Short mmCIF file of C-alpha atoms in Angstrom, two decimals:
data_model
loop_
_atom_site.label_atom_id
_atom_site.label_comp_id
_atom_site.label_asym_id
_atom_site.label_seq_id
_atom_site.Cartn_x
_atom_site.Cartn_y
_atom_site.Cartn_z
CA UNK A 1 0.00 0.00 0.00
CA UNK A 2 1.61 3.23 -1.13
CA UNK A 3 -1.45 5.37 -1.40
CA UNK A 4 -0.93 7.75 1.47
CA UNK A 5 -3.32 10.28 0.01
CA UNK A 6 -0.85 13.08 -0.22
CA UNK A 7 -2.98 14.86 -2.80
CA UNK A 8 -3.82 17.75 -0.54
CA UNK A 9 -1.33 17.19 2.24
CA UNK A 10 2.01 18.71 1.46
CA UNK A 11 3.96 18.72 4.67
CA UNK A 12 4.91 16.30 7.35
CA UNK A 13 3.18 18.71 9.67
CA UNK A 14 -0.10 17.58 8.23
CA UNK A 15 0.43 14.18 9.71
CA UNK A 16 -0.51 13.20 13.19
CA UNK A 17 1.69 13.94 16.12
CA UNK A 18 2.81 10.66 17.62
CA UNK A 19 1.42 10.53 21.16
CA UNK A 20 3.75 10.02 24.10
CA UNK A 21 5.15 6.54 24.68
CA UNK A 22 2.91 5.86 27.68
CA UNK A 23 -0.18 6.66 25.64
CA UNK A 24 0.93 4.24 22.91
CA UNK A 25 1.47 1.51 25.51
CA UNK A 26 -2.13 1.92 26.63
CA UNK A 27 -3.36 1.85 23.04
CA UNK A 28 -1.35 -1.35 22.46
CA UNK A 29 -2.84 -3.00 25.54
CA UNK A 30 -6.36 -1.97 24.69
CA UNK A 31 -6.26 -2.88 21.00
CA UNK A 32 -4.76 -6.32 21.64
CA UNK A 33 -7.20 -7.14 24.44
CA UNK A 34 -10.13 -6.01 22.30
CA UNK A 35 -8.88 -8.00 19.32
CA UNK A 36 -8.59 -11.15 21.41
CA UNK A 37 -12.15 -10.63 22.57
CA UNK A 38 -11.13 -10.27 26.19
CA UNK A 39 -12.71 -6.89 26.62
CA UNK A 40 -15.35 -5.01 24.69
CA UNK A 41 -14.28 -1.64 23.27
CA UNK A 42 -17.72 -0.13 23.82
CA UNK A 43 -17.73 -1.18 27.46
CA UNK A 44 -14.33 0.42 27.97
CA UNK A 45 -15.57 3.63 26.35
CA UNK A 46 -18.53 3.56 28.68
CA UNK A 47 -16.27 3.58 31.73
CA UNK A 48 -14.08 6.34 30.29
CA UNK A 49 -17.11 8.40 29.30
CA UNK A 50 -18.53 8.12 32.79
CA UNK A 51 -15.48 10.15 33.85
CA UNK A 52 -15.84 12.59 30.95
CA UNK A 53 -15.88 15.61 33.23
CA UNK A 54 -13.12 14.22 35.41
CA UNK A 55 -10.45 13.92 32.75
CA UNK A 56 -8.13 16.79 32.18
CA UNK A 57 -8.46 20.22 33.68
CA UNK A 58 -11.20 22.68 32.89
CA UNK A 59 -8.67 25.42 32.48
CA UNK A 60 -10.54 26.82 29.50
CA UNK A 61 -13.22 28.14 31.84
CA UNK A 62 -10.56 30.12 33.72
CA UNK A 63 -9.30 31.55 30.44
CA UNK A 64 -12.81 32.64 29.47
CA UNK A 65 -13.56 34.18 32.86
CA UNK A 66 -10.29 36.11 32.78
CA UNK A 67 -11.10 37.42 29.31
CA UNK A 68 -14.53 38.55 30.52
CA UNK A 69 -13.11 40.48 33.47
CA UNK A 70 -9.80 41.77 32.11
CA UNK A 71 -10.08 43.56 28.77
CA UNK A 72 -6.32 43.79 28.31
CA UNK A 73 -6.07 40.02 28.73
CA UNK A 74 -8.93 39.61 26.28
CA UNK A 75 -7.04 41.62 23.68
CA UNK A 76 -3.88 39.59 24.20
CA UNK A 77 -5.91 36.39 24.09
CA UNK A 78 -7.43 37.19 20.72
CA UNK A 79 -4.15 38.51 19.29
CA UNK A 80 -1.91 35.64 20.45
CA UNK A 81 -3.95 32.94 22.14
CA UNK A 82 -1.07 30.59 22.77
CA UNK A 83 0.94 33.23 24.64
CA UNK A 84 -2.04 34.50 26.61
CA UNK A 85 -3.11 31.02 27.69
CA UNK A 86 0.51 30.36 28.55
CA UNK A 87 0.39 33.34 30.92
CA UNK A 88 -2.09 31.35 32.98
CA UNK A 89 0.16 28.28 32.80
CA UNK A 90 -2.25 26.13 30.81
CA UNK A 91 -0.14 24.81 27.97
CA UNK A 92 1.24 21.36 27.45
CA UNK A 93 0.06 18.10 26.03
CA UNK A 94 -1.63 18.88 22.79
CA UNK A 95 -2.69 22.41 23.70
CA UNK A 96 0.38 24.20 22.45
CA UNK A 97 -1.04 25.93 19.43
CA UNK A 98 -4.24 27.61 20.43
CA UNK A 99 -6.48 30.05 18.62
CA UNK A 100 -9.32 31.64 20.55
CA UNK A 101 -12.26 32.91 18.51
CA UNK A 102 -14.74 35.28 20.11
CA UNK A 103 -18.50 35.10 19.80
CA UNK A 104 -20.31 38.41 19.33
CA UNK A 105 -23.98 39.28 18.85
CA UNK A 106 -23.33 39.00 15.09
CA UNK A 107 -20.97 36.00 14.93
CA UNK A 108 -21.21 32.54 16.44
CA UNK A 109 -18.18 30.25 16.30
CA UNK A 110 -18.24 26.47 16.21
CA UNK A 111 -15.25 24.15 16.52
CA UNK A 112 -14.96 20.77 14.89
CA UNK A 113 -12.14 18.37 14.19
CA UNK A 114 -12.09 15.13 12.33
CA UNK A 115 -9.97 13.66 15.11
CA UNK A 116 -9.95 13.76 18.86
CA UNK A 117 -6.18 14.14 18.73
CA UNK A 118 -6.80 17.76 17.78
CA UNK A 119 -8.90 18.52 20.81
CA UNK A 120 -7.14 20.90 23.22
CA UNK A 121 -7.53 18.73 26.27
CA UNK A 122 -5.09 20.70 28.46
CA UNK A 123 -7.65 23.49 28.31
CA UNK A 124 -10.89 21.60 27.73
CA UNK A 125 -10.50 18.19 29.31
CA UNK A 126 -11.53 15.03 27.49
CA UNK A 127 -13.43 15.38 24.22
CA UNK A 128 -17.05 14.26 24.56
CA UNK A 129 -18.07 11.22 22.55
CA UNK A 130 -20.25 13.20 20.17
CA UNK A 131 -17.31 15.45 19.24
CA UNK A 132 -15.53 12.38 17.90
CA UNK A 133 -18.55 11.00 16.07
CA UNK A 134 -18.44 10.96 12.29
CA UNK A 135 -21.90 12.54 12.20
CA UNK A 136 -20.77 15.63 14.09
CA UNK A 137 -17.50 15.86 12.18
CA UNK A 138 -19.25 15.77 8.83
CA UNK A 139 -22.37 17.77 9.59
CA UNK A 140 -20.82 20.59 11.62
CA UNK A 141 -19.18 21.81 8.43
CA UNK A 142 -22.07 21.21 6.02
CA UNK A 143 -25.09 22.21 8.10
CA UNK A 144 -23.87 23.90 11.28
CA UNK A 145 -27.18 25.63 11.98
CA UNK A 146 -29.03 22.32 12.00
CA UNK A 147 -26.40 20.81 14.26
CA UNK A 148 -26.64 23.75 16.66
CA UNK A 149 -30.42 23.50 16.68
CA UNK A 150 -30.14 19.85 17.70
CA UNK A 151 -27.95 20.97 20.57
CA UNK A 152 -30.77 23.30 21.53
CA UNK A 153 -29.15 26.46 20.23
CA UNK A 154 -31.42 28.38 17.89
CA UNK A 155 -29.50 31.17 16.15
CA UNK A 156 -31.21 34.14 14.58
CA UNK A 157 -30.90 34.27 10.79
CA UNK A 158 -28.71 37.36 10.89
CA UNK A 159 -26.08 35.68 13.06
CA UNK A 160 -23.16 34.50 11.00
CA UNK A 161 -21.88 31.01 11.84
CA UNK A 162 -18.15 30.43 11.49
CA UNK A 163 -16.95 26.85 11.61
CA UNK A 164 -13.33 26.26 12.58
CA UNK A 165 -11.81 22.98 11.56
CA UNK A 166 -8.92 22.20 13.85
CA UNK A 167 -5.72 21.18 12.15
CA UNK A 168 -2.69 19.33 13.40
CA UNK A 169 -1.21 22.74 14.19
CA UNK A 170 -4.07 24.81 15.53
CA UNK A 171 -6.64 23.91 18.18
CA UNK A 172 -9.54 26.30 18.55
CA UNK A 173 -11.36 27.48 21.62
CA UNK A 174 -14.52 29.56 21.51
CA UNK A 175 -14.71 32.61 23.75
CA UNK A 176 -18.45 32.70 24.51
CA UNK A 177 -20.37 35.89 25.18
CA UNK A 178 -20.66 36.86 28.81
CA UNK A 179 -24.28 36.39 29.85
CA UNK A 180 -26.32 39.24 31.26
CA UNK A 181 -26.91 39.44 34.97
CA UNK A 182 -23.31 38.59 35.81
CA UNK A 183 -21.97 42.09 36.35
CA UNK A 184 -21.41 41.57 40.07
CA UNK A 185 -19.84 38.14 39.80
CA UNK A 186 -16.20 37.41 40.58
CA UNK A 187 -13.87 35.80 38.08
CA UNK A 188 -14.12 32.54 39.99
CA UNK A 189 -17.93 32.62 39.97
CA UNK A 190 -17.91 33.38 36.26
CA UNK A 191 -15.58 30.46 35.54
CA UNK A 192 -18.10 28.14 37.18
CA UNK A 193 -20.70 29.21 34.59
CA UNK A 194 -18.55 28.36 31.58
CA UNK A 195 -19.29 24.95 30.12
CA UNK A 196 -17.21 22.78 27.86
CA UNK A 197 -19.97 22.87 25.27
CA UNK A 198 -19.87 26.67 25.22
CA UNK A 199 -16.14 26.58 24.54
CA UNK A 200 -16.68 24.18 21.64
CA UNK A 201 -19.45 26.45 20.41
CA UNK A 202 -22.48 24.16 20.61
CA UNK A 203 -24.00 26.16 23.48
CA UNK A 204 -24.12 29.62 24.92
CA UNK A 205 -23.18 30.36 28.49
CA UNK A 206 -26.42 30.56 30.40
CA UNK A 207 -27.13 33.35 32.84
CA UNK A 208 -26.83 32.20 36.44
CA UNK A 209 -29.93 30.63 37.90
CA UNK A 210 -32.03 33.08 39.80
CA UNK A 211 -30.91 35.94 37.58
CA UNK A 212 -33.70 37.55 35.62
CA UNK A 213 -31.90 40.53 34.15
CA UNK B 1 -8.79 -3.69 54.18
CA UNK B 2 -9.96 -0.23 53.23
CA UNK B 3 -13.62 0.52 52.89
CA UNK B 4 -15.32 0.14 49.56
CA UNK B 5 -16.11 3.32 47.66
CA UNK B 6 -16.81 1.97 44.21
CA UNK B 7 -19.96 0.38 42.94
CA UNK B 8 -20.21 -3.17 41.66
CA UNK B 9 -16.87 -4.88 41.37
CA UNK B 10 -14.79 -1.74 41.62
CA UNK B 11 -13.49 -1.30 45.10
CA UNK B 12 -11.63 1.87 44.51
CA UNK B 13 -10.94 2.39 48.18
CA UNK B 14 -8.65 -0.64 48.15
CA UNK B 15 -6.22 1.09 45.81
CA UNK B 16 -2.94 2.63 46.94
CA UNK B 17 -3.24 6.41 47.48
CA UNK B 18 -4.06 7.92 44.11
CA UNK B 19 -5.00 11.16 42.36
CA UNK B 20 -8.54 12.00 43.36
CA UNK B 21 -10.66 14.61 45.04
CA UNK B 22 -13.82 14.39 47.10
CA UNK B 23 -15.84 13.40 44.04
CA UNK B 24 -13.60 10.53 42.99
CA UNK B 25 -10.74 9.86 40.63
CA UNK B 26 -9.20 12.58 38.52
CA UNK B 27 -7.18 12.02 35.38
CA UNK B 28 -4.65 14.37 33.86
CA UNK B 29 -4.91 12.87 30.41
CA UNK B 30 -7.17 10.55 28.42
CA UNK B 31 -4.71 7.63 28.45
CA UNK B 32 -4.92 7.52 32.23
CA UNK B 33 -8.67 7.00 32.12
CA UNK B 34 -8.28 4.36 29.41
CA UNK B 35 -5.74 2.46 31.51
CA UNK B 36 -8.04 2.79 34.50
CA UNK B 37 -10.98 1.38 32.51
CA UNK B 38 -8.92 -1.58 31.28
CA UNK B 39 -8.00 -2.71 34.78
CA UNK B 40 -11.56 -2.28 36.05
CA UNK B 41 -13.02 -4.20 33.12
CA UNK B 42 -10.51 -7.06 33.13
CA UNK B 43 -11.14 -7.50 36.82
CA UNK B 44 -14.92 -7.41 36.40
CA UNK B 45 -14.62 -10.08 33.73
CA UNK B 46 -12.68 -12.28 36.11
CA UNK B 47 -9.29 -12.23 34.36
CA UNK B 48 -7.88 -11.30 37.74
CA UNK B 49 -9.41 -10.34 41.05
CA UNK B 50 -9.44 -6.77 42.29
CA UNK B 51 -7.37 -7.92 45.26
CA UNK B 52 -4.75 -9.26 42.88
CA UNK B 53 -4.84 -5.99 40.98
CA UNK B 54 -4.34 -3.76 44.00
CA UNK B 55 -1.53 -6.02 45.24
CA UNK B 56 0.18 -5.90 41.82
CA UNK B 57 -0.12 -2.15 41.64
CA UNK B 58 1.17 -1.76 45.18
CA UNK B 59 4.21 -3.91 44.30
CA UNK B 60 4.87 -1.80 41.23
CA UNK B 61 4.74 1.37 43.30
CA UNK B 62 6.99 -0.16 45.97
CA UNK B 63 9.53 -1.05 43.28
CA UNK B 64 9.42 2.51 41.97
CA UNK B 65 9.91 3.87 45.48
CA UNK B 66 12.89 1.56 45.94
CA UNK B 67 14.35 2.97 42.70
CA UNK B 68 13.95 6.44 44.13
CA UNK B 69 11.21 7.60 41.74
CA UNK B 70 9.44 10.79 42.85
CA UNK B 71 6.56 10.02 45.15
CA UNK B 72 4.41 12.98 44.19
CA UNK B 73 1.53 11.22 42.47
CA UNK B 74 2.62 12.32 39.00
CA UNK B 75 3.82 8.83 38.14
CA UNK B 76 0.85 6.97 39.57
CA UNK B 77 -0.67 6.04 36.22
CA UNK B 78 2.73 5.15 34.80
CA UNK B 79 2.91 2.56 37.57
CA UNK B 80 -0.66 1.59 36.77
CA UNK B 81 0.22 0.84 33.15
CA UNK B 82 3.39 -1.05 34.10
CA UNK B 83 1.42 -3.17 36.58
CA UNK B 84 -1.23 -3.87 33.96
CA UNK B 85 1.35 -4.95 31.39
CA UNK B 86 2.96 -7.24 33.93
CA UNK B 87 -0.33 -8.78 34.97
CA UNK B 88 -1.68 -9.46 31.47
CA UNK B 89 1.65 -11.10 30.61
CA UNK B 90 1.64 -13.10 33.83
CA UNK B 91 -1.88 -14.36 33.11
CA UNK B 92 -0.93 -15.22 29.51
CA UNK B 93 -3.52 -12.81 28.17
CA UNK B 94 -0.95 -11.06 26.00
CA UNK B 95 2.80 -11.54 25.76
CA UNK B 96 5.16 -8.64 26.16
CA UNK B 97 6.69 -9.03 22.70
CA UNK B 98 3.28 -8.64 21.08
CA UNK B 99 2.65 -5.57 23.22
CA UNK B 100 5.89 -3.96 22.18
CA UNK B 101 5.28 -4.71 18.51
CA UNK B 102 1.77 -3.31 18.72
CA UNK B 103 3.04 -0.13 20.35
CA UNK B 104 5.46 0.38 17.47
CA UNK B 105 2.66 -0.28 14.98
CA UNK B 106 0.55 2.47 16.57
CA UNK B 107 3.46 4.93 16.47
CA UNK B 108 3.94 4.15 12.78
CA UNK B 109 0.21 4.52 12.13
CA UNK B 110 0.29 8.01 13.62
CA UNK B 111 3.28 9.00 11.51
CA UNK B 112 1.65 7.65 8.37
CA UNK B 113 -1.86 9.02 8.73
CA UNK B 114 -2.60 12.43 7.24
CA UNK B 115 -4.38 14.90 9.42
CA UNK B 116 -8.11 14.63 9.19
CA UNK B 117 -8.23 10.87 8.92
CA UNK B 118 -8.69 8.42 11.74
CA UNK B 119 -5.52 6.70 12.87
CA UNK B 120 -5.96 3.02 12.21
CA UNK B 121 -3.68 0.04 12.15
CA UNK B 122 -3.12 -1.55 8.75
CA UNK B 123 -5.09 -4.67 7.98
CA UNK B 124 -3.20 -7.78 8.90
CA UNK B 125 -1.82 -9.58 5.89
#
C-alpha cells in the first residue's frame, strides 16, 4: 500500500503527532485485548465516558472568565492565544497551538475536528463522545445551523456562523459571550458558569440561575 | 482492608493512594482514564481479582519507590500501566513481545496518517 493520500497534504506537519510513549502503551494493551475478545471496546468507552468531566483540567473556563473580566487580557488572548493562555500556565500536552475565537452578537463560532487528537484537552478536558462522532464531524461543516439546533441552540438568521476545523497545528477554543446578569460576579464565579460545550461552540453560556436581568 | 467506595466490582478504596478529590478519581490525560478502565473491566470479567490488581499495583509502586522515583503522584498512572502490562503477561492474556510490537505499529500509524483521517492500524496480511 503506497497510497498515502498526499494529494492535498504537502507537509509532514499535516500528519498526526505521535502521542507520548505511555499513551501508545495503553493503546497497544487496549487494542490487543479487544482483538482477542477479552474486553469489549464499547464497554471500555462507557467507563471512560462516565469520567468525561473528570479527565483533564477545565482550564478553559478560567481563560474565558479572565477574558470577561480583564479587557487587556482579552485583547492579548485574541491577538496571540497561545501566549495569553501560557500566561495562565495552561499549555502542554496537545494544547500548544491555540487560537481563541470570540462570539459576538453578530458572529457565532463552532469548533470541529475530524480527530480527537486535535482537541485541546489541556484546556478543555476530554473530548465528549459526540465530538468524535463521524456525524458531528461531517455535519458541523455542512449544516452547522441544523447541528446547533439539535444541541438546543437556535441562532437568529442574521447571526453568522463560522466553523473552525482544527488542524494538526491549531486547536480552537470559543470565547463565549458573557451572559447578562453577571456584572457583580467574581472571576471565579464566572468560571463556574462556563461549560465545555460553550467553549466548543455548541451552546451559549447561560445566565446564572435566579438571575432575571 | 480499606472501605469500599466503588460500585459493583470496583473497590476503589482498596487502591494505593491515588490522584482523586472528594468526588472521585481525577485524570490528567485521556490515556490515564483508558488504563483505568482496562483494569476495572478485566477485573470485572474475572481475568484477575481486584485484590490481585491492587496487590500488583502496590508492588509496582513499591519497586518505583525503591528505585527512588518521585513520590508525588505524577507517576501513579505510569505505575498503573506497568502493573497492567505485567499482569496481562503473567496471566498469559498477551505476551510482552506482542505488546511492544503493537506499540510500534501504533506509532507508525500516527506518523503515516494524514491529518483529518482516523488513525488506524493496517489490515493484517
